[in-house]
Amino acid sequence: MADGAKGGDATSATATSTNEKPAVLIIGGLGYIGRFLALYIHRNNLASEVRLVDKVLPQLARLPPEFAEACSTDKFMQADANREQSLSRIFTLQSGRQFSYVFNCGGETRYSQDPSVYAVRSTALTNTLATYIAGLKPSPALVEFGTGMVYKPPSSSNISSGGCSETAALKPWLKIAKAKLQAEEALEKLARGNALKYVCLRLAHVYGEYDVGFLARGLCLARVYQGLGRELKWLWTKDLRINTVHVLDVCNAAWKAAQWCAANPPTPQSTMADRAFNIVDMGDTKQETLSTIVSKIFNIETGFQGSIVSQFAKLNLDNVVDDVNEDILQPWADMLKTKGLDAGQGSPLTPFMEKELLKDHSLCLDGKKARETLAWTVERDRLTEVRVKEILESYERMRWWP
């Protein structure tokens, strides 16, 4: 965590007094990105005031010790930003100041939910929040966190030319991505009719210490196969893109985006593509990248299933996923028990494979626009063995790892 203060935004903290710095609101402030954003702002002393809003209490949020100050109870408000009647309280500061930046880190993050869940918890949240913000004078800059899975899966020629840019064809391939795109569309519509300043960050797979998302599942799977003494074979091919970005680089990009957004409000001609930025490292992470790292760290054989098995899996994905989960969940539970941990209670980690996460679609993003327009510098430019070891060490510190 020592690198959390690296490359601090000295240029962004140009104000000489605390009162000149922006007041910041983080919706979903105790979620994975929200807590790291709060930590980033705290360590770099970027804001005059910070309010974290979440439905989950800090005592139940599994906050590691280093987040204690950044996510302290005096900065926290328990509320549901999707409820219109809560917004006045959320946006009222005792100091009388108004928020300059609002970061929407809220919404449903679990995969394989019913579309109605995403419609209410993600799309409606963005629409409710943005509608309220548009009515404020002056209107704060709204930073919306989305996903790079909104693009049509790229062809091999698209991949070889650098991946999907912000103007690439849109065809979300996950239910959660469809909801995120609908949220972006709502923002575009609101901005045309109101003075709404917004920007959308389309994220690659976010990883970092305490990660319990996409990358974490792969690490848990590797741990099971290590314990079973078996070779871990991945579906599809070694060239399937699973582009990544470190959570601390996401936080830096978010801050840069908020500054840019405040200084560059939309025009009547602005489109979603104009207000969107792909947030991705420069490592062009693919399955082979993760497979090689996992093989070295866990000292196991890794490989790929090949075209015949992968084609069978594509046609029978439900059965394949069920079979894999049946093979791995009991050994995982046994390892947790041996370590004195309880699945779900002691550790939030799981190797459970989601059908949605096993699609044969590349997540391949071009981050040039964000680097050039936002002057965003990617400090952790690629996924490496060292960074994966940092994740595992963070699990050990929290007693999450068997």
JSON list of C-alpha atoms in Angstrom, two decimals, residues 154-285:
[
{"chain": "A", "resi": 154, "resn": "PRO", "atom": "CA", "xyz": [-13.18, -6.72, -31.17]},
{"chain": "A", "resi": 155, "resn": "SER", "atom": "CA", "xyz": [-11.96, -8.59, -34.21]},
{"chain": "A", "resi": 156, "resn": "SER", "atom": "CA", "xyz": [-8.35, -9.74, -34.48]},
{"chain": "A", "resi": 157, "resn": "SER", "atom": "CA", "xyz": [-7.58, -6.69, -36.65]},
{"chain": "A", "resi": 158, "resn": "ASN", "atom": "CA", "xyz": [-9.09, -4.40, -33.99]},
{"chain": "A", "resi": 159, "resn": "ILE", "atom": "CA", "xyz": [-6.94, -6.08, -31.35]},
{"chain": "A", "resi": 160, "resn": "SER", "atom": "CA", "xyz": [-3.77, -5.83, -33.38]},
{"chain": "A", "resi": 161, "resn": "SER", "atom": "CA", "xyz": [-4.41, -2.12, -33.97]},
{"chain": "A", "resi": 162, "resn": "GLY", "atom": "CA", "xyz": [-4.67, -1.40, -30.24]},
{"chain": "A", "resi": 163, "resn": "GLY", "atom": "CA", "xyz": [-8.16, -2.43, -29.16]},
{"chain": "A", "resi": 164, "resn": "CYS", "atom": "CA", "xyz": [-11.49, -0.63, -28.87]},
{"chain": "A", "resi": 165, "resn": "SER", "atom": "CA", "xyz": [-11.38, 3.14, -28.80]},
{"chain": "A", "resi": 166, "resn": "GLU", "atom": "CA", "xyz": [-14.19, 5.19, -27.30]},
{"chain": "A", "resi": 167, "resn": "THR", "atom": "CA", "xyz": [-15.83, 5.46, -30.74]},
{"chain": "A", "resi": 168, "resn": "ALA", "atom": "CA", "xyz": [-15.90, 1.68, -31.32]},
{"chain": "A", "resi": 169, "resn": "ALA", "atom": "CA", "xyz": [-19.20, -0.07, -31.98]},
{"chain": "A", "resi": 170, "resn": "LEU", "atom": "CA", "xyz": [-21.25, -0.67, -28.82]},
{"chain": "A", "resi": 171, "resn": "LYS", "atom": "CA", "xyz": [-22.68, -4.13, -28.11]},
{"chain": "A", "resi": 172, "resn": "PRO", "atom": "CA", "xyz": [-22.58, -5.03, -24.39]},
{"chain": "A", "resi": 173, "resn": "TRP", "atom": "CA", "xyz": [-21.93, -8.72, -23.79]},
{"chain": "A", "resi": 174, "resn": "LEU", "atom": "CA", "xyz": [-22.82, -8.94, -20.11]},
{"chain": "A", "resi": 175, "resn": "LYS", "atom": "CA", "xyz": [-26.08, -7.99, -18.40]},
{"chain": "A", "resi": 176, "resn": "ILE", "atom": "CA", "xyz": [-24.18, -5.68, -16.07]},
{"chain": "A", "resi": 177, "resn": "ALA", "atom": "CA", "xyz": [-22.60, -3.98, -19.09]},
{"chain": "A", "resi": 178, "resn": "LYS", "atom": "CA", "xyz": [-26.00, -3.45, -20.74]},
{"chain": "A", "resi": 179, "resn": "ALA", "atom": "CA", "xyz": [-27.16, -1.64, -17.61]},
{"chain": "A", "resi": 180, "resn": "LYS", "atom": "CA", "xyz": [-24.01, 0.48, -17.54]},
{"chain": "A", "resi": 181, "resn": "LEU", "atom": "CA", "xyz": [-24.52, 1.50, -21.15]},
{"chain": "A", "resi": 182, "resn": "GLN", "atom": "CA", "xyz": [-28.12, 2.44, -20.40]},
{"chain": "A", "resi": 183, "resn": "ALA", "atom": "CA", "xyz": [-26.80, 4.58, -17.56]},
{"chain": "A", "resi": 184, "resn": "GLU", "atom": "CA", "xyz": [-24.46, 6.35, -19.98]},
{"chain": "A", "resi": 185, "resn": "GLU", "atom": "CA", "xyz": [-27.35, 6.93, -22.37]},
{"chain": "A", "resi": 186, "resn": "ALA", "atom": "CA", "xyz": [-29.36, 8.48, -19.53]},
{"chain": "A", "resi": 187, "resn": "LEU", "atom": "CA", "xyz": [-26.49, 10.84, -18.77]},
{"chain": "A", "resi": 188, "resn": "GLU", "atom": "CA", "xyz": [-26.17, 11.87, -22.40]},
{"chain": "A", "resi": 189, "resn": "LYS", "atom": "CA", "xyz": [-29.89, 12.66, -22.55]},
{"chain": "A", "resi": 190, "resn": "LEU", "atom": "CA", "xyz": [-29.84, 14.63, -19.31]},
{"chain": "A", "resi": 191, "resn": "ALA", "atom": "CA", "xyz": [-26.81, 16.64, -20.38]},
{"chain": "A", "resi": 192, "resn": "ARG", "atom": "CA", "xyz": [-28.59, 17.76, -23.54]},
{"chain": "A", "resi": 193, "resn": "GLY", "atom": "CA", "xyz": [-31.57, 19.09, -21.63]},
{"chain": "A", "resi": 194, "resn": "ASN", "atom": "CA", "xyz": [-29.77, 20.37, -18.53]},
{"chain": "A", "resi": 195, "resn": "ALA", "atom": "CA", "xyz": [-26.47, 21.81, -17.39]},
{"chain": "A", "resi": 196, "resn": "LEU", "atom": "CA", "xyz": [-25.14, 18.41, -16.35]},
{"chain": "A", "resi": 197, "resn": "LYS", "atom": "CA", "xyz": [-21.38, 18.00, -16.34]},
{"chain": "A", "resi": 198, "resn": "TYR", "atom": "CA", "xyz": [-20.50, 14.33, -16.57]},
{"chain": "A", "resi": 199, "resn": "VAL", "atom": "CA", "xyz": [-17.79, 11.94, -17.67]},
{"chain": "A", "resi": 200, "resn": "CYS", "atom": "CA", "xyz": [-17.84, 8.12, -17.97]},
{"chain": "A", "resi": 201, "resn": "LEU", "atom": "CA", "xyz": [-14.88, 5.89, -17.19]},
{"chain": "A", "resi": 202, "resn": "ARG", "atom": "CA", "xyz": [-15.02, 2.58, -19.06]},
{"chain": "A", "resi": 203, "resn": "LEU", "atom": "CA", "xyz": [-12.86, 0.29, -16.99]},
{"chain": "A", "resi": 204, "resn": "ALA", "atom": "CA", "xyz": [-10.81, -2.76, -17.82]},
{"chain": "A", "resi": 205, "resn": "HIS", "atom": "CA", "xyz": [-10.69, -5.51, -15.17]},
{"chain": "A", "resi": 206, "resn": "VAL", "atom": "CA", "xyz": [-9.71, -3.63, -11.98]},
{"chain": "A", "resi": 207, "resn": "TYR", "atom": "CA", "xyz": [-7.27, -5.38, -9.66]},
{"chain": "A", "resi": 208, "resn": "GLY", "atom": "CA", "xyz": [-5.14, -4.56, -6.63]},
{"chain": "A", "resi": 209, "resn": "GLU", "atom": "CA", "xyz": [-4.71, -5.43, -2.98]},
{"chain": "A", "resi": 210, "resn": "TYR", "atom": "CA", "xyz": [-7.83, -6.94, -1.34]},
{"chain": "A", "resi": 211, "resn": "ASP", "atom": "CA", "xyz": [-9.37, -7.59, -4.78]},
{"chain": "A", "resi": 212, "resn": "VAL", "atom": "CA", "xyz": [-12.37, -9.93, -4.64]},
{"chain": "A", "resi": 213, "resn": "GLY", "atom": "CA", "xyz": [-13.36, -9.58, -8.29]},
{"chain": "A", "resi": 214, "resn": "PHE", "atom": "CA", "xyz": [-12.35, -11.07, -11.62]},
{"chain": "A", "resi": 215, "resn": "LEU", "atom": "CA", "xyz": [-8.66, -11.63, -10.92]},
{"chain": "A", "resi": 216, "resn": "ALA", "atom": "CA", "xyz": [-9.35, -12.98, -7.44]},
{"chain": "A", "resi": 217, "resn": "ARG", "atom": "CA", "xyz": [-11.41, -15.84, -8.85]},
{"chain": "A", "resi": 218, "resn": "GLY", "atom": "CA", "xyz": [-8.53, -16.91, -11.03]},
{"chain": "A", "resi": 219, "resn": "LEU", "atom": "CA", "xyz": [-6.15, -16.88, -8.06]},
{"chain": "A", "resi": 220, "resn": "CYS", "atom": "CA", "xyz": [-8.57, -18.91, -5.94]},
{"chain": "A", "resi": 221, "resn": "LEU", "atom": "CA", "xyz": [-8.93, -21.40, -8.78]},
{"chain": "A", "resi": 222, "resn": "ALA", "atom": "CA", "xyz": [-5.15, -21.73, -9.00]},
{"chain": "A", "resi": 223, "resn": "ARG", "atom": "CA", "xyz": [-4.94, -22.32, -5.25]},
{"chain": "A", "resi": 224, "resn": "VAL", "atom": "CA", "xyz": [-7.46, -25.17, -5.52]},
{"chain": "A", "resi": 225, "resn": "TYR", "atom": "CA", "xyz": [-5.57, -26.81, -8.37]},
{"chain": "A", "resi": 226, "resn": "GLN", "atom": "CA", "xyz": [-2.33, -26.38, -6.42]},
{"chain": "A", "resi": 227, "resn": "GLY", "atom": "CA", "xyz": [-3.92, -28.18, -3.49]},
{"chain": "A", "resi": 228, "resn": "LEU", "atom": "CA", "xyz": [-5.23, -30.94, -5.75]},
{"chain": "A", "resi": 229, "resn": "GLY", "atom": "CA", "xyz": [-1.88, -31.30, -7.52]},
{"chain": "A", "resi": 230, "resn": "ARG", "atom": "CA", "xyz": [-3.56, -30.92, -10.91]},
{"chain": "A", "resi": 231, "resn": "GLU", "atom": "CA", "xyz": [-2.83, -28.97, -14.06]},
{"chain": "A", "resi": 232, "resn": "LEU", "atom": "CA", "xyz": [-4.97, -25.86, -14.50]},
{"chain": "A", "resi": 233, "resn": "LYS", "atom": "CA", "xyz": [-6.26, -25.56, -18.05]},
{"chain": "A", "resi": 234, "resn": "TRP", "atom": "CA", "xyz": [-8.07, -22.42, -19.14]},
{"chain": "A", "resi": 235, "resn": "LEU", "atom": "CA", "xyz": [-10.91, -22.32, -21.64]},
{"chain": "A", "resi": 236, "resn": "TRP", "atom": "CA", "xyz": [-10.49, -20.64, -25.03]},
{"chain": "A", "resi": 237, "resn": "THR", "atom": "CA", "xyz": [-7.04, -19.50, -26.17]},
{"chain": "A", "resi": 238, "resn": "LYS", "atom": "CA", "xyz": [-3.92, -17.94, -24.74]},
{"chain": "A", "resi": 239, "resn": "ASP", "atom": "CA", "xyz": [-4.55, -14.82, -26.86]},
{"chain": "A", "resi": 240, "resn": "LEU", "atom": "CA", "xyz": [-7.98, -14.02, -25.37]},
{"chain": "A", "resi": 241, "resn": "ARG", "atom": "CA", "xyz": [-7.67, -10.49, -24.01]},
{"chain": "A", "resi": 242, "resn": "ILE", "atom": "CA", "xyz": [-8.53, -9.81, -20.38]},
{"chain": "A", "resi": 243, "resn": "ASN", "atom": "CA", "xyz": [-7.19, -6.25, -20.16]},
{"chain": "A", "resi": 244, "resn": "THR", "atom": "CA", "xyz": [-6.47, -4.93, -16.66]},
{"chain": "A", "resi": 245, "resn": "VAL", "atom": "CA", "xyz": [-5.84, -1.76, -14.68]},
{"chain": "A", "resi": 246, "resn": "HIS", "atom": "CA", "xyz": [-4.63, -1.29, -11.10]},
{"chain": "A", "resi": 247, "resn": "VAL", "atom": "CA", "xyz": [-7.14, 0.25, -8.70]},
{"chain": "A", "resi": 248, "resn": "LEU", "atom": "CA", "xyz": [-4.73, 3.03, -7.69]},
{"chain": "A", "resi": 249, "resn": "ASP", "atom": "CA", "xyz": [-4.33, 4.04, -11.32]},
{"chain": "A", "resi": 250, "resn": "VAL", "atom": "CA", "xyz": [-8.13, 4.05, -11.59]},
{"chain": "A", "resi": 251, "resn": "CYS", "atom": "CA", "xyz": [-8.25, 6.49, -8.67]},
{"chain": "A", "resi": 252, "resn": "ASN", "atom": "CA", "xyz": [-5.70, 8.78, -10.31]},
{"chain": "A", "resi": 253, "resn": "ALA", "atom": "CA", "xyz": [-7.65, 8.66, -13.57]},
{"chain": "A", "resi": 254, "resn": "ALA", "atom": "CA", "xyz": [-10.90, 9.43, -11.76]},
{"chain": "A", "resi": 255, "resn": "TRP", "atom": "CA", "xyz": [-9.44, 12.52, -10.16]},
{"chain": "A", "resi": 256, "resn": "LYS", "atom": "CA", "xyz": [-8.02, 13.71, -13.46]},
{"chain": "A", "resi": 257, "resn": "ALA", "atom": "CA", "xyz": [-11.40, 13.04, -15.09]},
{"chain": "A", "resi": 258, "resn": "ALA", "atom": "CA", "xyz": [-13.23, 15.09, -12.45]},
{"chain": "A", "resi": 259, "resn": "GLN", "atom": "CA", "xyz": [-10.93, 18.04, -13.04]},
{"chain": "A", "resi": 260, "resn": "TRP", "atom": "CA", "xyz": [-11.35, 17.76, -16.80]},
{"chain": "A", "resi": 261, "resn": "CYS", "atom": "CA", "xyz": [-15.12, 17.42, -16.49]},
{"chain": "A", "resi": 262, "resn": "ALA", "atom": "CA", "xyz": [-15.43, 20.51, -14.31]},
{"chain": "A", "resi": 263, "resn": "ALA", "atom": "CA", "xyz": [-13.44, 22.54, -16.86]},
{"chain": "A", "resi": 264, "resn": "ASN", "atom": "CA", "xyz": [-15.09, 21.06, -19.96]},
{"chain": "A", "resi": 265, "resn": "PRO", "atom": "CA", "xyz": [-18.89, 20.87, -19.69]},
{"chain": "A", "resi": 266, "resn": "PRO", "atom": "CA", "xyz": [-20.76, 19.12, -22.49]},
{"chain": "A", "resi": 267, "resn": "THR", "atom": "CA", "xyz": [-21.99, 21.10, -25.47]},
{"chain": "A", "resi": 268, "resn": "PRO", "atom": "CA", "xyz": [-25.35, 20.47, -27.18]},
{"chain": "A", "resi": 269, "resn": "GLN", "atom": "CA", "xyz": [-23.42, 18.45, -29.76]},
{"chain": "A", "resi": 270, "resn": "SER", "atom": "CA", "xyz": [-21.58, 16.27, -27.23]},
{"chain": "A", "resi": 271, "resn": "THR", "atom": "CA", "xyz": [-22.02, 12.50, -27.51]},
{"chain": "A", "resi": 272, "resn": "MET", "atom": "CA", "xyz": [-21.36, 9.64, -25.11]},
{"chain": "A", "resi": 273, "resn": "ALA", "atom": "CA", "xyz": [-18.14, 8.89, -26.94]},
{"chain": "A", "resi": 274, "resn": "ASP", "atom": "CA", "xyz": [-16.95, 12.47, -26.33]},
{"chain": "A", "resi": 275, "resn": "ARG", "atom": "CA", "xyz": [-17.51, 12.11, -22.58]},
{"chain": "A", "resi": 276, "resn": "ALA", "atom": "CA", "xyz": [-16.13, 8.56, -22.23]},
{"chain": "A", "resi": 277, "resn": "PHE", "atom": "CA", "xyz": [-12.60, 7.43, -21.40]},
{"chain": "A", "resi": 278, "resn": "ASN", "atom": "CA", "xyz": [-11.20, 3.92, -21.50]},
{"chain": "A", "resi": 279, "resn": "ILE", "atom": "CA", "xyz": [-9.20, 3.27, -18.32]},
{"chain": "A", "resi": 280, "resn": "VAL", "atom": "CA", "xyz": [-6.71, 0.47, -18.96]},
{"chain": "A", "resi": 281, "resn": "ASP", "atom": "CA", "xyz": [-3.03, -0.21, -18.38]},
{"chain": "A", "resi": 282, "resn": "MET", "atom": "CA", "xyz": [-0.55, -0.64, -21.23]},
{"chain": "A", "resi": 283, "resn": "GLY", "atom": "CA", "xyz": [0.19, -4.33, -20.72]},
{"chain": "A", "resi": 284, "resn": "ASP", "atom": "CA", "xyz": [-2.52, -5.66, -23.08]},
{"chain": "A", "resi": 285, "resn": "THR", "atom": "CA", "xyz": [-3.19, -8.43, -20.54]}
]
